[in-house]
C-alpha positions as a printed Julia matrix, in Angstrom:
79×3 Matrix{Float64}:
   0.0     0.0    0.0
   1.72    3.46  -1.11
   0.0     5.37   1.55
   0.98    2.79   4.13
   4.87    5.42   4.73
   2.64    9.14   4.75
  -0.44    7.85   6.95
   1.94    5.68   9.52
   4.3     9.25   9.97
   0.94   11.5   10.41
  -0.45    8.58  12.5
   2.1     6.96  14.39
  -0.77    4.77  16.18
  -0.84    3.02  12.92
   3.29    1.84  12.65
   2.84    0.73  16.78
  -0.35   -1.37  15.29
   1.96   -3.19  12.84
   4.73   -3.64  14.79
   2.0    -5.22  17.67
   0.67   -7.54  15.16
   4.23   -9.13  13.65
   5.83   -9.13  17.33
   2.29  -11.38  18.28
   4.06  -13.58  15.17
   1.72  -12.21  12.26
   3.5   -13.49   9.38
   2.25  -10.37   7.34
   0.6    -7.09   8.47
  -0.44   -3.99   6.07
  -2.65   -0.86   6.82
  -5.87   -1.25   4.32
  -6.87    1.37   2.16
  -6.45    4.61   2.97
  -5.96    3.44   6.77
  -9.3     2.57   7.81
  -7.72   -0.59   9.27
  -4.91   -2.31   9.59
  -4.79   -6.3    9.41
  -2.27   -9.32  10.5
  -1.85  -12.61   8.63
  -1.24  -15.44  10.76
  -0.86  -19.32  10.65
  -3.87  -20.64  12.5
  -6.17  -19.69  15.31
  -3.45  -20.7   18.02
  -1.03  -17.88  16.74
  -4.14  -15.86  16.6
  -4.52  -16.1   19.72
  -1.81  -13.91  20.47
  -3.98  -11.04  19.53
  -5.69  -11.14  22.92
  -2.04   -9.08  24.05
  -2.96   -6.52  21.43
  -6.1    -5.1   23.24
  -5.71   -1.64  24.27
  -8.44    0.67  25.16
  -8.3     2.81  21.68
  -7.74   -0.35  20.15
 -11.2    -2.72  18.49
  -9.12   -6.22  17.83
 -11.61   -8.68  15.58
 -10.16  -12.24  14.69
 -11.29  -13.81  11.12
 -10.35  -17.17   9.18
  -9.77  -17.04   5.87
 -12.08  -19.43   3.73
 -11.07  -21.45   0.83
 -12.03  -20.05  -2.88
 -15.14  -22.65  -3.2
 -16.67  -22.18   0.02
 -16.32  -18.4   -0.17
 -18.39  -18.49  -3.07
 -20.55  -20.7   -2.05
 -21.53  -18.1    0.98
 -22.55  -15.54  -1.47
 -24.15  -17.78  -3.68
 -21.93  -17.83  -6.31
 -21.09  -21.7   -6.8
């Protein structure tokens, strides 16, 4: 993301986020967009886990899986 560099020196809250998320073991992190979020890859729910350290009081921390191809189609009706 280009404006990952400009938005984390205006916002430093966003660099401490990614550092958080690959010290938890994130094997990628990236700010989304134009910042609106910013998001860690990780192995499996156990290294997820690790997220529960992140929580901060500014902070909203949300845990996802990924979904294979088929079955993320299927859940919007598309196969």
């Amino acid at each position: 993301n280009d404006l990952e560099p400009p938005v984390s020196r205006r916002h430093p809250v966003i660099g401490e986020m990614l550092a958080a998320l690959r010290e938890a073991g994130a094997r990628a992190a990236a700010m989304s967009g134009s910042g609106s979020c910013v998001f860690g890859l990780f192995r499996g729910p156990v290294s997820a886990r690790r997220l529960a350290s992140l929580r901060r009081p500014d902070w909203s921390v949300l845990t996802a899986r990924t979904l294979p191809r088929r079955a993320a189609m299927g859940r919007v009706g598309l196969c």
